[in-house]
Coordinates of C-alpha atoms in Angstrom, one line a residue:
X771 CA 147.2 117.6 45.9
X772 CA 144.6 114.9 45.3
X773 CA 147.3 112.5 44.2
X774 CA 149.3 113.2 47.3
X775 CA 146.3 112.5 49.6
X776 CA 145.5 109.3 47.7
X777 CA 149.1 108.1 48.0
X778 CA 149.2 108.9 51.7
X779 CA 146.1 106.8 52.3
X780 CA 147.6 103.9 50.5
X781 CA 150.8 104.1 52.5
X782 CA 148.8 104.2 55.8
X783 CA 146.7 101.2 54.8
X784 CA 149.9 99.2 54.0
X785 CA 151.4 100.2 57.3
X786 CA 148.3 99.2 59.2
X787 CA 148.3 95.8 57.5
X788 CA 152.0 95.2 58.4
X789 CA 151.4 96.1 62.0
X790 CA 148.5 93.7 62.3
X791 CA 150.6 90.9 60.9
X792 CA 153.5 91.7 63.3
X793 CA 151.1 91.8 66.2
X794 CA 149.4 88.5 65.4
X795 CA 152.8 86.9 64.9
X796 CA 154.0 88.2 68.3
X797 CA 150.8 87.0 70.0
X798 CA 151.2 83.6 68.3
X799 CA 154.8 83.4 69.4
X800 CA 153.9 84.4 73.0
X801 CA 151.1 81.8 73.2
X802 CA 153.5 79.1 71.8
X803 CA 156.0 80.1 74.4
X804 CA 153.5 79.8 77.3
X805 CA 152.4 76.4 76.1
X806 CA 155.9 75.3 75.7
X807 CA 156.7 76.3 79.3
X808 CA 153.6 74.5 80.6
X809 CA 154.6 71.4 78.6
X810 CA 158.1 71.5 80.1
X811 CA 156.7 71.9 83.6
X812 CA 153.8 69.5 83.2
X813 CA 154.9 67.0 85.7
X814 CA 155.4 69.6 88.4
X815 CA 152.0 71.2 87.6
X816 CA 150.3 67.8 87.6
X817 CA 151.9 66.9 90.9
X818 CA 150.9 70.2 92.5
X819 CA 147.3 69.8 91.3
X820 CA 147.2 66.2 92.6
X821 CA 148.6 67.4 95.9
X822 CA 146.0 70.1 96.1
X823 CA 143.3 67.6 95.2
X824 CA 144.3 65.1 97.9
X825 CA 144.9 67.9 100.5
X826 CA 141.6 69.6 99.8
X827 CA 139.7 66.3 100.0
X828 CA 141.4 65.5 103.3
X829 CA 140.8 69.1 104.6
X830 CA 137.1 69.2 103.6
X831 CA 136.5 65.8 105.1
X832 CA 137.8 67.1 108.4
X833 CA 135.3 70.1 108.3
X834 CA 132.2 69.8 110.4
X835 CA 128.7 69.8 108.8
X836 CA 126.5 72.8 109.5
X837 CA 122.8 72.8 109.3
X838 CA 120.5 75.9 108.8
X839 CA 117.0 76.2 110.2
X840 CA 114.8 79.2 109.7
X841 CA 111.5 80.6 111.1
X842 CA 109.4 83.2 109.3
X843 CA 106.9 85.6 111.0
X844 CA 105.2 89.0 110.5
X845 CA 104.8 91.7 113.2
X846 CA 101.4 92.3 114.7
X847 CA 100.0 95.8 115.0
X848 CA 100.6 96.8 118.7
X849 CA 97.2 98.4 118.9
X850 CA 95.6 95.0 119.1
X851 CA 96.6 95.0 122.8
X852 CA 94.7 98.3 123.4
X853 CA 91.6 97.9 125.6
X854 CA 89.6 100.0 123.1
X855 CA 90.3 97.6 120.3
X856 CA 89.7 94.5 122.5
X857 CA 86.3 95.7 124.0
X858 CA 85.2 97.4 120.8
X859 CA 85.0 101.0 122.1
X860 CA 87.4 102.5 119.5
X861 CA 84.8 102.5 116.7
X862 CA 87.3 101.8 113.9
X863 CA 88.4 99.0 111.7
X864 CA 91.6 97.3 113.0
X865 CA 94.5 96.3 110.8
X866 CA 96.1 93.3 112.5
X867 CA 99.4 93.4 110.6
X868 CA 102.0 95.8 111.7
X869 CA 103.5 98.5 109.4
X870 CA 107.1 99.4 108.5
X871 CA 107.8 100.9 111.9
X872 CA 106.6 97.8 113.7
X873 CA 108.8 95.7 111.4
X874 CA 111.8 97.9 112.2
X875 CA 111.1 97.5 115.9
X876 CA 110.9 93.7 115.6
X877 CA 114.2 93.6 113.6
X878 CA 115.9 95.7 116.3
X879 CA 114.8 93.3 119.0
X880 CA 115.9 90.4 116.8
X881 CA 119.4 91.8 116.4
X882 CA 119.8 93.3 119.9
X883 CA 122.2 92.3 122.6
X884 CA 119.5 91.2 125.0
X885 CA 118.5 88.4 122.7
X886 CA 122.2 87.4 122.2
X887 CA 122.8 87.2 125.9
X888 CA 119.6 85.2 126.4
X889 CA 120.5 82.7 123.8
X890 CA 124.0 82.3 125.2
X891 CA 122.7 81.6 128.7
X892 CA 119.7 79.6 127.6
X893 CA 121.7 77.1 125.5
X894 CA 125.0 77.3 127.4
X895 CA 126.8 78.3 124.3
X896 CA 130.1 78.8 126.1
X897 CA 130.3 75.0 126.5
X898 CA 128.8 74.4 123.1
X899 CA 131.4 76.6 121.3
X900 CA 134.2 75.5 123.7
X901 CA 135.0 79.1 124.8
X902 CA 136.1 80.1 128.2
X903 CA 133.4 82.3 129.8
X904 CA 135.5 83.6 132.8
X905 CA 137.3 86.3 130.9
X906 CA 136.0 89.4 129.2
X907 CA 137.5 88.2 125.9
X908 CA 135.7 84.9 126.3
X909 CA 132.3 86.7 126.7
X910 CA 133.1 88.7 123.6
X911 CA 134.2 85.7 121.6
X912 CA 131.1 83.7 122.4
X913 CA 128.9 86.6 121.3
X914 CA 130.8 86.9 118.1
X915 CA 130.6 83.1 117.6
X916 CA 126.8 83.2 118.0
X917 CA 126.3 86.2 115.7
X918 CA 128.4 84.4 113.0
X919 CA 125.8 81.5 113.1
X920 CA 122.7 83.7 113.6
X921 CA 120.9 86.0 111.1
X922 CA 117.8 88.1 111.3
X923 CA 116.6 89.9 108.2
X924 CA 113.6 91.0 106.2
X925 CA 112.7 89.0 103.1
X926 CA 111.2 90.3 99.8
X927 CA 107.6 89.9 101.3
X928 CA 108.5 92.1 104.3
X929 CA 108.5 89.2 106.7
X930 CA 111.1 88.7 109.4
X931 CA 113.3 85.6 108.8
X932 CA 115.5 84.3 111.6
X933 CA 118.1 81.7 110.6
X934 CA 120.3 79.8 113.0
X935 CA 123.2 77.6 111.8
X936 CA 124.7 74.8 114.0
X937 CA 126.4 71.5 113.7
X938 CA 123.4 69.9 115.5
X939 CA 120.3 70.2 113.3
X940 CA 117.9 69.8 116.2
X941 CA 119.6 72.5 118.2
X942 CA 119.6 74.8 115.2
X943 CA 115.8 74.4 114.9
X944 CA 115.3 74.8 118.7
X945 CA 117.4 77.9 118.8
X946 CA 115.6 79.6 115.9
X947 CA 112.2 78.9 117.5
X948 CA 113.4 80.1 120.9
X949 CA 114.7 83.3 119.4
X950 CA 111.3 83.9 117.8
X951 CA 109.5 83.3 121.1
X952 CA 111.9 85.6 122.9
X953 CA 111.2 88.4 120.5
X954 CA 107.5 87.9 121.1
X955 CA 107.9 87.9 124.9
X956 CA 110.1 91.0 124.8
X957 CA 107.6 92.9 122.6
X958 CA 104.8 91.9 125.0
X959 CA 106.9 92.9 127.9
X960 CA 107.2 96.5 126.6
X961 CA 103.5 96.7 126.1
X962 CA 102.7 95.3 129.6
X963 CA 105.2 97.7 131.2
X964 CA 103.3 100.6 129.7
X965 CA 100.0 99.1 130.8
X966 CA 101.4 98.6 134.3
X967 CA 102.2 102.3 134.5
X968 CA 98.7 103.2 133.3
X969 CA 97.2 100.8 135.9
X970 CA 99.2 102.4 138.7
X971 CA 98.0 105.8 137.6
X972 CA 94.4 104.7 137.5
X973 CA 94.8 103.0 140.9
X974 CA 96.0 106.2 142.5
X975 CA 93.2 108.2 140.9
X976 CA 90.5 105.7 141.9
X977 CA 91.7 105.7 145.5
X978 CA 91.7 109.5 145.6
X979 CA 88.2 109.7 144.0
X980 CA 86.9 107.1 146.4
X981 CA 88.2 109.2 149.4
X982 CA 86.6 112.3 147.9
X983 CA 83.3 110.5 147.3
X984 CA 83.3 109.3 150.9
X985 CA 83.7 112.8 152.2
X986 CA 80.9 114.0 149.9
X987 CA 78.7 111.1 151.0
X988 CA 79.2 111.8 154.7
X989 CA 78.5 115.5 154.3
X990 CA 75.4 114.8 152.3
X991 CA 74.1 112.2 154.7
X992 CA 74.7 114.5 157.7
X993 CA 72.8 117.4 156.1
X994 CA 69.9 115.1 155.0
X995 CA 69.6 113.6 158.4
X996 CA 69.9 117.1 160.1
X997 CA 67.3 118.8 157.9
X998 CA 65.2 115.8 156.9
X999 CA 65.7 116.6 153.2
X1000 CA 66.3 113.6 151.0
X1001 CA 64.8 114.8 147.7
X1002 CA 64.9 118.5 147.5
X1003 CA 62.8 118.7 144.3
X1004 CA 59.9 116.5 145.4
X1005 CA 59.9 117.8 149.0
X1006 CA 60.0 121.4 147.9
X1007 CA 57.0 120.8 145.7
X1008 CA 55.1 119.2 148.5
X1009 CA 55.9 122.0 150.9
X1010 CA 54.7 124.6 148.4
X1011 CA 51.6 122.6 147.7
X1012 CA 50.8 122.2 151.4
X1013 CA 51.4 125.8 152.1
X1014 CA 49.1 126.9 149.3
X1015 CA 46.4 124.6 150.5
X1016 CA 46.7 125.9 154.0
X1017 CA 46.6 129.6 152.8
X1018 CA 43.5 128.9 150.7
X1019 CA 41.7 127.1 153.5
X1020 CA 42.6 130.0 155.9
X1021 CA 41.2 132.5 153.5
X1022 CA 38.1 130.4 152.9
X1023 CA 37.5 129.8 156.7
X1024 CA 37.9 133.5 157.5
X1025 CA 35.4 134.4 154.8
X1026 CA 32.9 131.9 156.1
X1027 CA 33.4 133.1 159.6
X1028 CA 32.8 136.8 158.7
X1029 CA 29.6 135.9 157.0
X1030 CA 28.2 133.4 159.5
X1031 CA 29.3 134.6 163.0
X1032 CA 26.9 137.6 163.1
X1033 CA 24.0 135.7 161.6
X1034 CA 21.6 134.7 164.5
X1035 CA 20.1 131.9 162.3
X1036 CA 23.5 130.0 162.2
X1037 CA 23.9 127.6 165.1
X1038 CA 26.8 128.4 167.4
X1039 CA 28.2 125.0 167.0
X1040 CA 28.8 125.7 163.2
X1041 CA 30.6 128.9 164.0
X1042 CA 32.9 127.1 166.5
X1043 CA 33.6 124.4 164.0
X1044 CA 34.7 127.0 161.4
X1045 CA 36.8 128.7 164.0
X1046 CA 38.5 125.4 164.9
X1047 CA 39.2 124.7 161.3
X1048 CA 40.7 128.2 160.9
X1049 CA 43.0 127.7 163.9
X1050 CA 44.1 124.3 162.6
X1051 CA 45.0 125.7 159.2
X1052 CA 46.8 128.7 160.8
X1053 CA 48.8 126.3 163.0
X1054 CA 49.6 124.2 159.9
X1055 CA 50.8 127.3 158.1
X1056 CA 52.9 128.3 161.1
X1057 CA 54.5 124.9 161.1
X1058 CA 55.3 125.1 157.4
X1059 CA 56.9 128.6 157.7
X1060 CA 58.3 128.2 161.2
X1061 CA 61.0 130.6 162.2
X1062 CA 62.9 128.0 164.2
X1063 CA 64.9 125.0 162.9
X1064 CA 64.3 122.9 166.0
X1065 CA 62.3 119.7 165.7
X1066 CA 62.3 117.0 163.1
X1067 CA 59.5 118.3 160.9
X1068 CA 60.6 119.8 157.6
X1069 CA 59.5 123.4 157.1
X1070 CA 60.2 126.2 154.6
X1071 CA 62.9 127.7 156.7
X1072 CA 64.9 124.5 157.0
X1073 CA 64.3 123.8 153.3
X1074 CA 65.5 127.2 152.1
X1075 CA 68.5 127.0 154.4
X1076 CA 69.7 123.5 153.5
X1077 CA 68.2 122.8 150.0
X1078 CA 70.9 124.6 147.9
X1079 CA 73.8 122.9 149.7
X1080 CA 72.1 119.5 149.5
X1081 CA 71.4 120.0 145.8
X1082 CA 75.0 120.9 145.1
X1083 CA 76.3 118.0 147.2
X1084 CA 73.8 115.6 145.4
X1085 CA 75.1 116.8 142.0
X1086 CA 78.7 116.4 143.2
X1087 CA 77.9 113.0 144.5
X1088 CA 76.3 111.9 141.2
X1089 CA 79.2 113.2 139.1
X1090 CA 81.8 111.6 141.4
X1091 CA 80.0 108.2 141.3
X1092 CA 79.7 108.5 137.5
X1093 CA 83.4 109.3 137.1
X1094 CA 84.4 106.6 139.5
X1095 CA 82.3 104.1 137.7
X1096 CA 83.9 105.0 134.4
X1097 CA 87.4 104.8 135.9
X1098 CA 86.7 101.4 137.5
X1099 CA 85.4 100.1 134.2
X1100 CA 88.4 101.5 132.4
X1101 CA 90.7 100.0 135.0
X1102 CA 89.1 96.6 134.8
X1103 CA 89.5 96.7 131.0
X1104 CA 93.2 97.5 131.1
X1105 CA 93.7 94.9 133.9
X1106 CA 92.0 92.3 131.7
X1107 CA 94.2 93.2 128.8
X1108 CA 97.3 93.2 131.0
X1109 CA 96.5 89.7 132.3
X1110 CA 95.8 88.4 128.8
X1111 CA 98.5 86.9 126.6
X1112 CA 98.3 88.6 123.2
X1113 CA 101.0 87.5 120.7
X1114 CA 102.7 90.4 118.8
X1115 CA 103.8 88.2 115.9
X1116 CA 102.1 86.2 113.2
X1117 CA 104.1 83.0 112.8
X1118 CA 104.1 81.9 109.2
X1119 CA 106.6 79.1 109.5
X1120 CA 108.2 77.5 112.5
X1121 CA 111.8 76.3 112.3
X1122 CA 112.0 72.6 111.3
X1123 CA 114.9 70.2 111.9
X1124 CA 117.0 70.3 108.7
X1125 CA 118.3 67.0 107.3
X1126 CA 120.5 68.4 104.6
X1127 CA 123.6 70.3 105.5
X1128 CA 124.0 73.9 104.5
X1129 CA 127.8 73.8 104.4
X1130 CA 130.5 72.9 103.6
X1131 CA 130.2 72.4 99.9
X1132 CA 133.0 69.9 99.7
X1133 CA 133.0 69.3 95.9
X1134 CA 133.1 73.0 95.2
X1135 CA 136.0 73.5 97.7
X1136 CA 137.9 70.7 96.0
X1137 CA 137.4 72.1 92.5
X1138 CA 138.3 75.6 93.6
X1139 CA 141.5 74.3 95.3
X1140 CA 142.6 72.3 92.2
X1141 CA 141.9 75.3 89.9
X1142 CA 143.8 77.6 92.3
X1143 CA 146.7 75.2 92.4
X1144 CA 146.7 75.0 88.6
X1145 CA 146.8 78.7 88.2
X1146 CA 149.4 79.3 90.8
X1147 CA 151.7 76.5 89.4
X1148 CA 151.4 77.8 85.9
X1149 CA 152.2 81.4 87.0
X1150 CA 155.1 80.1 89.1
X1151 CA 156.5 78.2 86.1
X1152 CA 156.2 81.2 83.8
X1153 CA 157.9 83.5 86.4
X1154 CA 160.7 81.0 86.9
X1155 CA 161.3 80.7 83.1
X1156 CA 161.2 84.5 82.7
X1157 CA 163.8 84.8 85.5
X1158 CA 166.1 82.2 83.8
X1159 CA 165.9 84.1 80.5
X1160 CA 166.8 87.4 82.3
X1161 CA 169.8 85.7 83.9
X1162 CA 171.0 84.2 80.6
X1163 CA 170.7 87.6 78.8
X1164 CA 172.6 89.3 81.6

């Protein structure tokens, strides 16, 4: 059994060696055949390559030169246009660079149809691209033509790069810068539209609160004038103090009168003087606690009747003035922010006029054309020879 296995291995090794030799001979024969075909068709191949060379040179010379100009910028955090951040009432540290969402919004604006239409109208691209603008297809084709020469993308450092390509290098730089400015203006417009709505809301609220404050002021003034109460706290204290003084003087005068009026040693003039003082204090007390509200003098009845209402109206008046003052301050802050021009992009690099063309790469096109002609001519020659062999065999 071992001898059989050993003999089988030797036979397999010899067969493998034989197949390798046959394969190498067939490959060598096939390569020699290809080279022989190329040699026989060398004039045609050379002529085709020369024709491709001359044709590609002429064709590339007829191509227009295109120039690229790029501008680079970062988005700004939209919160920089908030009044709280501008006037320092937010109480937090501000990050002036925008985040990923702000970057996505800027890229959306940079690739939106509004920018495309603006650029077409601003630079009269129908005429520049020689496209008829009167038809629907013309408007479509001019948009597509612009988009083929315009690119907005994010680079590796998360900055927005706008690139414009054109046959006029100065126009390419101008269009790139104008696109950046349009994006900034559009982003500002969105912020200002929101601020305008807030201003309109504040304006209506301020007008309503001013009307309410006028009503409260008129009611308060009328009651103060009618009851002669302008400071309920102070005037109430004075009324209480005056009434206590009058009561104590009445009590004191009555006590003196009881003691002195039956004493024969006291002169009658003294007794009459005490009586006069007593009547005076009694009348003062009556005026302080009068049961009628007629007259201009303030008394306890008027005070007790009007003081609660005046106090409430005074508090309402104070709160209304305080709220109105806050709203006016807030309104003025938003209005100042609205009227200010705050850029929403950080420009890193403006588009410069390019002096070196971006395309076409004429030498590369010529080389590719010649290589392509060589490959196609060789393949054609091989196919033609194979076809001839098949006809001869048949």
